[in-house]
PDB file of C-alpha atoms in Angstrom:
ATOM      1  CA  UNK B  21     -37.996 -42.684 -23.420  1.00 89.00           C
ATOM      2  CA  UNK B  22     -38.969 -45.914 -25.165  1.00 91.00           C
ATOM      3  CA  UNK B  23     -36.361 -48.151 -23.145  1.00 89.00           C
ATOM      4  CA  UNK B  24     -35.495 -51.419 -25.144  1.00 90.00           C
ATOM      5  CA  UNK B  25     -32.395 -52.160 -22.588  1.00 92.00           C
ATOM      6  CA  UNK B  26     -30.724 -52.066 -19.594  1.00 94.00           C
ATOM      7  CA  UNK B  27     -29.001 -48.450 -19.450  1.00 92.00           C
ATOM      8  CA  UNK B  28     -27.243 -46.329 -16.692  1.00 93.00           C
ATOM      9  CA  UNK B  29     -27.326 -43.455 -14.797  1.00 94.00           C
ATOM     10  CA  UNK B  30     -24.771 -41.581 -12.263  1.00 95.00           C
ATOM     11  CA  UNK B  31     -24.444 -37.974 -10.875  1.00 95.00           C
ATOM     12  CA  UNK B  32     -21.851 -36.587  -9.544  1.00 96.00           C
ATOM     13  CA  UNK B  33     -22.076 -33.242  -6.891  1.00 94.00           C
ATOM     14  CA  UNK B  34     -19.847 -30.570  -5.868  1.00 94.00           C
ATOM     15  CA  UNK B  35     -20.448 -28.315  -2.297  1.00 95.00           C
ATOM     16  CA  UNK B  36     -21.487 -24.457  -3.340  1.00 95.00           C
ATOM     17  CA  UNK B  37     -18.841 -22.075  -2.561  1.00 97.00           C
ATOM     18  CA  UNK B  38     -19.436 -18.618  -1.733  1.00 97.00           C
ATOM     19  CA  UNK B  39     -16.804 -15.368  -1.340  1.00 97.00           C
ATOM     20  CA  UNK B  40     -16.116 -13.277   1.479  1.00 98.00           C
ATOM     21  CA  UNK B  41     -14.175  -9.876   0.036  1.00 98.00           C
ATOM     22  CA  UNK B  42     -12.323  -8.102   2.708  1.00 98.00           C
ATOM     23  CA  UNK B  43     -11.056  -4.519   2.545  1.00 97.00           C
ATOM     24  CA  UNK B  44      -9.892  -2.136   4.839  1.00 96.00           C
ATOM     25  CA  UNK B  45      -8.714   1.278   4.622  1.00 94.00           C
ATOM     26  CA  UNK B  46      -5.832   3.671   5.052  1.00 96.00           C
ATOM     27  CA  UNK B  47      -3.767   2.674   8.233  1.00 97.00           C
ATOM     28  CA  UNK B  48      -4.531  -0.810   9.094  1.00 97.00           C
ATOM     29  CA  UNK B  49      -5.335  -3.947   7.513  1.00 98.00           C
ATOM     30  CA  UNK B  50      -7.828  -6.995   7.500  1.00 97.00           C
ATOM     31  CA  UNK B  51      -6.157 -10.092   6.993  1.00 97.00           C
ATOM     32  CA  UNK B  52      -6.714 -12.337   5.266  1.00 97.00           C
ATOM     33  CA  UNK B  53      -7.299 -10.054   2.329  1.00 96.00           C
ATOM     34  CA  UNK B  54      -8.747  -9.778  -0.899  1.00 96.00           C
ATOM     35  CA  UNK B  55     -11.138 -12.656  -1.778  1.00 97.00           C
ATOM     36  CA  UNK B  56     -11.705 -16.045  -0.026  1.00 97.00           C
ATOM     37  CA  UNK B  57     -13.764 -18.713  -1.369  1.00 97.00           C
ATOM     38  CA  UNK B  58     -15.381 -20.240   1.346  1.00 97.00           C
ATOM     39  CA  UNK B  59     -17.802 -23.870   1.498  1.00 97.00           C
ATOM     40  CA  UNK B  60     -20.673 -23.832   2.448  1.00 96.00           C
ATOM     41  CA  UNK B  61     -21.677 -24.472   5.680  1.00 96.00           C
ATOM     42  CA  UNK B  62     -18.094 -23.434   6.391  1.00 96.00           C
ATOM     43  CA  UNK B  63     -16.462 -20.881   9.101  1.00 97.00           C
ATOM     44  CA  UNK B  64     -13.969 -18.115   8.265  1.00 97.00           C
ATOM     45  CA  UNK B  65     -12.015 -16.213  10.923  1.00 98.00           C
ATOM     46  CA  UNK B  66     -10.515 -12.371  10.523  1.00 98.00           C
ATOM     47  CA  UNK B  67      -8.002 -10.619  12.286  1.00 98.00           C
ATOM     48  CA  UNK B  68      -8.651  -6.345  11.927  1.00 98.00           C
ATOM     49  CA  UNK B  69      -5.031  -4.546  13.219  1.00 98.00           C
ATOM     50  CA  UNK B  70      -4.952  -1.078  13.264  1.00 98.00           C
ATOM     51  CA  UNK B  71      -0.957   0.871  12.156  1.00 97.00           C
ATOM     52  CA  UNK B  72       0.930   2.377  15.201  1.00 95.00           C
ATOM     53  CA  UNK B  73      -0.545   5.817  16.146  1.00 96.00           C
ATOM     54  CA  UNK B  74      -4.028   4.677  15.061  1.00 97.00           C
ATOM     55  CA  UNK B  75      -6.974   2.560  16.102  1.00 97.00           C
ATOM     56  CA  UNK B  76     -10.177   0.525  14.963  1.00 98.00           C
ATOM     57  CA  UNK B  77     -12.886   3.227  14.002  1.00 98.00           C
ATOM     58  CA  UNK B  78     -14.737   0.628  12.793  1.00 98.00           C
ATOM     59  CA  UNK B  79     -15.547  -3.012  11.108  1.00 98.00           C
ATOM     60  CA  UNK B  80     -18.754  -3.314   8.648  1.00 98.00           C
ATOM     61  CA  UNK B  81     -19.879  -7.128   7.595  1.00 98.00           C
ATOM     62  CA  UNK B  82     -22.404  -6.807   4.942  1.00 97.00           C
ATOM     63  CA  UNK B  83     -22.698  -3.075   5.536  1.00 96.00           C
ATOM     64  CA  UNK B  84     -23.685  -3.026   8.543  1.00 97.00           C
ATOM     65  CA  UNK B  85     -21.337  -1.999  11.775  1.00 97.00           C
ATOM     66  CA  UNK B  86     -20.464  -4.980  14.583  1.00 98.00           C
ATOM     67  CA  UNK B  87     -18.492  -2.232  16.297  1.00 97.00           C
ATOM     68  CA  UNK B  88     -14.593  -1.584  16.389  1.00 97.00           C
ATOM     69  CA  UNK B  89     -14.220  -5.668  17.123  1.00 98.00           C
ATOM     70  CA  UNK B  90     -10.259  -6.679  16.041  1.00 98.00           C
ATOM     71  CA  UNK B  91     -11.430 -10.258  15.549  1.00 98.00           C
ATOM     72  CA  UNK B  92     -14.463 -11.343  13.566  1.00 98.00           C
ATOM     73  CA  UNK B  93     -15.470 -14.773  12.422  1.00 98.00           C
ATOM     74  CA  UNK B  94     -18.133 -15.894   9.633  1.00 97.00           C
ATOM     75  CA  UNK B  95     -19.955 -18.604  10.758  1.00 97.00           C
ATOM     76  CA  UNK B  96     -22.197 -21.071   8.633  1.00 97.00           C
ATOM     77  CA  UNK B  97     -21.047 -19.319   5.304  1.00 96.00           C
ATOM     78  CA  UNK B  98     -24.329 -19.262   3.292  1.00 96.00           C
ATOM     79  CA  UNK B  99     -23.728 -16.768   0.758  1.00 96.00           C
ATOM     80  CA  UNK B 100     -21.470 -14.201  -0.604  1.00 97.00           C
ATOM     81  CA  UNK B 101     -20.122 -12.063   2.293  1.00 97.00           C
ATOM     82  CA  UNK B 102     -17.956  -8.745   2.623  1.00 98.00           C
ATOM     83  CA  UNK B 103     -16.107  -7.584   5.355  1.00 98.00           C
ATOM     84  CA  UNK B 104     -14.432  -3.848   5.517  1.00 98.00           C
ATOM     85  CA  UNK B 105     -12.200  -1.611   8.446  1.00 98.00           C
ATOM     86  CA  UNK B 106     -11.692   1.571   8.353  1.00 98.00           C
ATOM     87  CA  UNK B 107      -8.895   3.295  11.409  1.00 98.00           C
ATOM     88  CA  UNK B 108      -8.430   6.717  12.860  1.00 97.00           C
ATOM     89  CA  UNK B 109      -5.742   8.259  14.116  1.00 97.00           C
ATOM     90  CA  UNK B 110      -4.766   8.136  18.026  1.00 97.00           C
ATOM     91  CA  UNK B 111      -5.210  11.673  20.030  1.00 97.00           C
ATOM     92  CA  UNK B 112      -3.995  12.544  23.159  1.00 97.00           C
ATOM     93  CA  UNK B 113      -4.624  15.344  25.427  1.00 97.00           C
ATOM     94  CA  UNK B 114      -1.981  17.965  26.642  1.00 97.00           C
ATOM     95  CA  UNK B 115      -2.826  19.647  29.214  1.00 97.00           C
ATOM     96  CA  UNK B 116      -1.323  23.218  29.178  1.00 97.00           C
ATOM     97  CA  UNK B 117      -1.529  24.958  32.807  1.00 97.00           C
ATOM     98  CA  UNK B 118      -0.150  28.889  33.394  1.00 96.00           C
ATOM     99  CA  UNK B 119       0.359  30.253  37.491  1.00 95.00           C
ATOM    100  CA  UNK B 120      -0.333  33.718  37.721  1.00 96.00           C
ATOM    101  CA  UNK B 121       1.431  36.310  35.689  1.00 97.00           C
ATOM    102  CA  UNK B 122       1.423  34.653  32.709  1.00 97.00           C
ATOM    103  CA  UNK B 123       0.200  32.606  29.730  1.00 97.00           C
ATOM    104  CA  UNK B 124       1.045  28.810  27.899  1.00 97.00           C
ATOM    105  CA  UNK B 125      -0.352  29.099  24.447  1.00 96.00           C
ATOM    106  CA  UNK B 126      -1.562  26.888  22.912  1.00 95.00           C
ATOM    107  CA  UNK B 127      -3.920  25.886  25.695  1.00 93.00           C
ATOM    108  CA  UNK B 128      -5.218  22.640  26.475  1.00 95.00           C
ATOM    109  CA  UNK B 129      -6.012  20.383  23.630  1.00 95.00           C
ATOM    110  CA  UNK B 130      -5.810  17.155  21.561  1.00 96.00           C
ATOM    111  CA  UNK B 131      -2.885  16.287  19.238  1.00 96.00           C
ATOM    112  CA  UNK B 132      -2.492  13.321  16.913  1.00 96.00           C
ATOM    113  CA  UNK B 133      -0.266  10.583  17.840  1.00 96.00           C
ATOM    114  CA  UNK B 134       3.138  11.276  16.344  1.00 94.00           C
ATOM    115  CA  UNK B 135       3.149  14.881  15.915  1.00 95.00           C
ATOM    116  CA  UNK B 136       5.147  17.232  17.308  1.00 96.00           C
ATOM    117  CA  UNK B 137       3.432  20.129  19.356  1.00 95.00           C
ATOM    118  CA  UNK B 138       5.326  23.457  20.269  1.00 97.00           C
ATOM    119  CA  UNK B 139       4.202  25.681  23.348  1.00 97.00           C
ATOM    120  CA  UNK B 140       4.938  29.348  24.016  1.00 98.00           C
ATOM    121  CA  UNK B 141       5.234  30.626  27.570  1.00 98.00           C
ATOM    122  CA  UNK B 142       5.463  34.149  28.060  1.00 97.00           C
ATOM    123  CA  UNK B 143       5.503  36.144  31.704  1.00 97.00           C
ATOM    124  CA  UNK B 144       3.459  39.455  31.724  1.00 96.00           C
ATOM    125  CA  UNK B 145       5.376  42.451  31.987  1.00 95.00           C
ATOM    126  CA  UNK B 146       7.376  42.778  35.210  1.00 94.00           C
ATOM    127  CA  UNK B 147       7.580  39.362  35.909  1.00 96.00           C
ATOM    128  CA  UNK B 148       9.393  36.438  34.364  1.00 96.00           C
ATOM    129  CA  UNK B 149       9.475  32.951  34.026  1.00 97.00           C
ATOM    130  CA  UNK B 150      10.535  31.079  36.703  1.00 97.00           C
ATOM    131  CA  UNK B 151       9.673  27.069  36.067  1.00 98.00           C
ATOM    132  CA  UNK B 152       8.480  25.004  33.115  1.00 98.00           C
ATOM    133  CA  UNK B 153       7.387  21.847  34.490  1.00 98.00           C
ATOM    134  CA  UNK B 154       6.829  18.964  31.578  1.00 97.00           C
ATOM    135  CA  UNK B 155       5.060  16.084  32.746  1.00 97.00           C
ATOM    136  CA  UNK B 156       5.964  17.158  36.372  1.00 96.00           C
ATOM    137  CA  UNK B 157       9.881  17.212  35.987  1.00 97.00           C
ATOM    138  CA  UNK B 158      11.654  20.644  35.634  1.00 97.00           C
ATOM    139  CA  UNK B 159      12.794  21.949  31.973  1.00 97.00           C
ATOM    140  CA  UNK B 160      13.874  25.310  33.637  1.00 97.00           C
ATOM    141  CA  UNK B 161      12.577  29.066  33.050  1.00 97.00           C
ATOM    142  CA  UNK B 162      12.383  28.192  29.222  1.00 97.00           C
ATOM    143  CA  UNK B 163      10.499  30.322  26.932  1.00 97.00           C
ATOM    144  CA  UNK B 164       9.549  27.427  24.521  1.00 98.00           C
ATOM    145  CA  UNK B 165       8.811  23.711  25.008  1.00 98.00           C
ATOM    146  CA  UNK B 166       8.412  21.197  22.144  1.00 97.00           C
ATOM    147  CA  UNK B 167       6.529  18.074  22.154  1.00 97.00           C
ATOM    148  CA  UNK B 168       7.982  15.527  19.746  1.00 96.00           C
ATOM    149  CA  UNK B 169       6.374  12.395  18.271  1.00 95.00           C
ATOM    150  CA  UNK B 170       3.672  12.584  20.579  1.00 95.00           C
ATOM    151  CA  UNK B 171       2.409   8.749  22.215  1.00 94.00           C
ATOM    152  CA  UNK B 172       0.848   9.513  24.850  1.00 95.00           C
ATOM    153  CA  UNK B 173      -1.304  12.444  27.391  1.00 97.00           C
ATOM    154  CA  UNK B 174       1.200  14.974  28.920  1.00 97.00           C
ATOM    155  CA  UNK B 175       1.109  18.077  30.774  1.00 98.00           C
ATOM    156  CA  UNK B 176       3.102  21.465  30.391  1.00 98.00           C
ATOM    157  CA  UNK B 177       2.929  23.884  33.468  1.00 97.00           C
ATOM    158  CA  UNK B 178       4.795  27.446  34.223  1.00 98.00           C
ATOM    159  CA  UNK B 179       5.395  29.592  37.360  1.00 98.00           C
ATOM    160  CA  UNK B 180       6.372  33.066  36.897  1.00 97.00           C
ATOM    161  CA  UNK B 181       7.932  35.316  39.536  1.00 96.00           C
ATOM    162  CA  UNK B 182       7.880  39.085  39.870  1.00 95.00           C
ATOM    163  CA  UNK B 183      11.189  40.548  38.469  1.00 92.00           C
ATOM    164  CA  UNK B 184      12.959  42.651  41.236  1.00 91.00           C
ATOM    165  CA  UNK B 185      15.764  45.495  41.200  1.00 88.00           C
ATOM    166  CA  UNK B 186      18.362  46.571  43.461  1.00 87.00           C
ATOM    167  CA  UNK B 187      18.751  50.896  44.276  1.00 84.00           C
ATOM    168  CA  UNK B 188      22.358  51.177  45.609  1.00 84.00           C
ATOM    169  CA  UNK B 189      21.992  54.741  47.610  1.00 81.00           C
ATOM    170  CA  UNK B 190      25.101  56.071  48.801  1.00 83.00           C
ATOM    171  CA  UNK B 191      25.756  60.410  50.048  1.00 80.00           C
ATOM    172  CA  UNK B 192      29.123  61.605  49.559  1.00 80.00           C
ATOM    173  CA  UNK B 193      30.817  63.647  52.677  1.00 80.00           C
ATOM    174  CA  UNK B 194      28.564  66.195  54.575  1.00 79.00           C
ATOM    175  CA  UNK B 195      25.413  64.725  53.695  1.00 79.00           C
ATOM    176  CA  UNK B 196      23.100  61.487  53.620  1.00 79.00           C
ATOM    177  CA  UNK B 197      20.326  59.380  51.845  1.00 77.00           C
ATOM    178  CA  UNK B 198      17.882  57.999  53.528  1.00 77.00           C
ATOM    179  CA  UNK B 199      17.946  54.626  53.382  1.00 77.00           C
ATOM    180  CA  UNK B 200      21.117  54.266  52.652  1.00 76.00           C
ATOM    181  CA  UNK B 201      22.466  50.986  50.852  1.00 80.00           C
ATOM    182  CA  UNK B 202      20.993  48.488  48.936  1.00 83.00           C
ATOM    183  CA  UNK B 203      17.441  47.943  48.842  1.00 79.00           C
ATOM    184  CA  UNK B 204      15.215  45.802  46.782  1.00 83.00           C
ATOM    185  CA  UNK B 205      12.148  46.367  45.203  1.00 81.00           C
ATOM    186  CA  UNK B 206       9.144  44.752  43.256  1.00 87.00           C
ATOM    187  CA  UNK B 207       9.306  46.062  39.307  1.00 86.00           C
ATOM    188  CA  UNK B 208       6.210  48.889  39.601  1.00 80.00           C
ATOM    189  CA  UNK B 209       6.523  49.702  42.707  1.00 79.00           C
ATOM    190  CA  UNK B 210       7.932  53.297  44.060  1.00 74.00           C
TER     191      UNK B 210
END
């Protein structure tokens, strides 16, 4: 106002910046972490990895789900920003499978990555275990089989065979038993 000489005037400007926070929760990370300024107009690239034994449930930008991506990128950074993971735990089946004559328990089911899983096989009465097979490969006629540190699906399968006995008949002199010598027979039968 009221100029009575020459004068000067400069500005100087500086880009906005804007933050992206990233979190993530138990078992897995988001990197980078924490807070990043970002310029505007400006990109910014994130890597999701989930711990060993667990996966990607899911990624929220803003709030709002993109899925269970491992990679996600901000393009054309605008505004403030957030960026969060959260993981779950790997499960695999076991498939538990009992022949006739007997039982696997626990059945079928899920178990976590990493945990250890014990089964119980058990023959009805007269018979008895005759195979445990573990992923297909023989373990023998055992009566327990443990799963450790679980990684992956498996399978547990029995056989069980009838238990048999021997009657040894034998007659002293003047007289005889019918049959005579050793004969085998199913347990329960007469």
């Amino acid at each position: 106002n009221n100029v009575t000489g020459d004068s000067t005037i400069s500005a100087s400007f500086a880009i906005n910046t804007y933050t992206i926070t990233a979190t993530s929760g138990a078992n897995g990370s988001v990197t980078p972490s924490g807070v990043t300024t970002v310029n505007c107009g400006g990109s910014q690239s994130y890597t999701i990895t989930a711990n060993a034994c667990y996966h990607i449930a899911d990624v929220l930008v803003n709030g709002v789900s993109v899925g269970a991506v491992s990679n996600y990128t901000f393009n054309n950074v605008t505004g403030d920003s957030t960026i969060s993971a959260s993981f779950a735990i790997d499960t695999y089946t076991i498939t538990a499978t009992a022949g006739a004559n007997g039982t696997i328990t626990p059945g079928t089911g899920l178990v976590n990555c990493g945990s250890n899983n014990t089964y119980t096989i058990t023959a009805d009465p007269c018979y008895h275990i005759a195979d445990v097979l573990v992923n297909g490969v023989s373990v023998g006629a055992v009566s327990t089989y443990t799963f450790n540190n679980v990684t992956g699906d498996s399978t547990i399968s029995a056989s069980f065979a009838i238990d048999t006995y021997t009657i040894t008949a034998s007659a002293g002199a003047n007289g005889s038993v019918t049959p005579a010598g050793v004969t085998t027979l199913n347990c329960g039968a007469s």
